C-alpha positions as MATLAB code, in Angstrom:
seq = 'MAENCAFHGSAGPDAEGRKHMGRDAVRAAYAALFDAFPKAAWTKGRHVVTGDTGLSSWRFVGTTAAGQQIEVDGCDIFAFSGELIALKDSYRKARG';
ca = [
      46.769   44.848 -120.907;
      44.595   42.863 -118.531;
      41.075   42.034 -119.726;
      39.565   44.221 -116.983;
      42.167   47.007 -117.346;
      41.471   50.709 -116.955;
      42.926   53.832 -118.544;
      42.397   57.155 -116.771;
      43.054   59.979 -119.225;
      44.711   63.174 -118.078;
      41.551   65.237 -118.664;
      37.868   64.516 -118.385;
      34.729   64.921 -116.305;
      35.838   62.832 -113.323;
      38.434   63.558 -110.638;
      40.488   60.745 -112.192;
      40.125   62.235 -115.693;
      38.160   60.408 -118.369;
      37.879   56.760 -117.313;
      38.016   53.958 -119.884;
      37.194   50.601 -118.341;
      37.994   47.262 -119.985;
      40.317   46.268 -122.805;
      37.877   47.215 -125.602;
      37.247   50.694 -124.138;
      40.988   51.305 -123.708;
      41.625   50.168 -127.288;
      38.889   52.536 -128.537;
      40.376   55.451 -126.547;
      43.774   54.943 -128.164;
      42.222   54.531 -131.621;
      40.539   57.925 -131.114;
      43.864   59.443 -130.017;
      45.614   58.230 -133.163;
      42.698   59.478 -135.286;
      43.073   62.925 -133.680;
      46.889   62.852 -133.991;
      47.873   60.908 -137.129;
      51.479   61.917 -136.414;
      52.200   61.082 -132.782;
      55.284   60.103 -130.811;
      56.246   59.757 -127.178;
      59.864   60.813 -126.758;
      62.323   61.346 -123.903;
      60.885   58.324 -122.109;
      62.110   57.261 -118.696;
      60.690   54.170 -117.015;
      60.875   52.733 -113.496;
      59.195   49.584 -112.174;
      59.127   48.418 -108.591;
      56.907   45.573 -107.472;
      53.500   45.936 -109.114;
      53.890   49.678 -109.857;
      55.523   51.440 -112.793;
      56.193   55.056 -113.704;
      56.931   56.492 -117.147;
      57.728   60.109 -117.925;
      57.635   61.317 -121.520;
      57.169   64.129 -123.995;
      54.245   63.799 -126.403;
      54.873   65.315 -129.826;
      51.974   65.212 -132.251;
      50.375   66.847 -135.254;
      46.607   66.900 -135.693;
      44.912   66.086 -138.982;
      44.453   69.875 -139.373;
      48.210   70.421 -139.032;
      48.317   71.830 -135.479;
      51.470   70.785 -133.631;
      51.355   69.807 -129.960;
      54.269   69.214 -127.586;
      53.679   68.481 -123.902;
      55.395   66.628 -121.054;
      53.594   64.069 -118.952;
      53.802   60.855 -117.017;
      51.910   57.627 -116.466;
      51.529   55.587 -113.319;
      50.932   51.899 -113.989;
      49.494   49.189 -111.757;
      50.363   45.664 -112.863;
      48.463   42.434 -112.366;
      51.097   39.791 -112.901;
      52.767   40.702 -116.199;
      49.771   42.675 -117.513;
      48.797   46.322 -117.079;
      45.726   46.675 -114.858;
      45.698   50.494 -114.720;
      47.332   53.234 -116.779;
      46.798   56.566 -115.009;
      47.979   59.516 -117.161;
      49.031   63.039 -116.211;
      50.277   65.893 -118.412;
      51.337   69.495 -118.109;
      48.731   72.115 -118.990;
      49.993   74.658 -121.502;
      48.725   78.153 -121.734;
];
């Protein structure tokens, strides 16, 4: 990821979701995700790249430390700066 990258989570206080700005903040956000879901996998991935934009669709399958299982479909829109990711903008289905 680019040094000044951003990750916009699928939920959060802002219209864009929770914003994580900069490589260290993005790394910390993913560390927290893997702490919350020690068993996590993204399956059924499909990926398309055109120019400086990419799209990935996926199914997240995870189990929390308490044993709760989660399964949800989602997608990411990527903006690239050269060969590095400048923005990862995530979306997921809401269950319930």
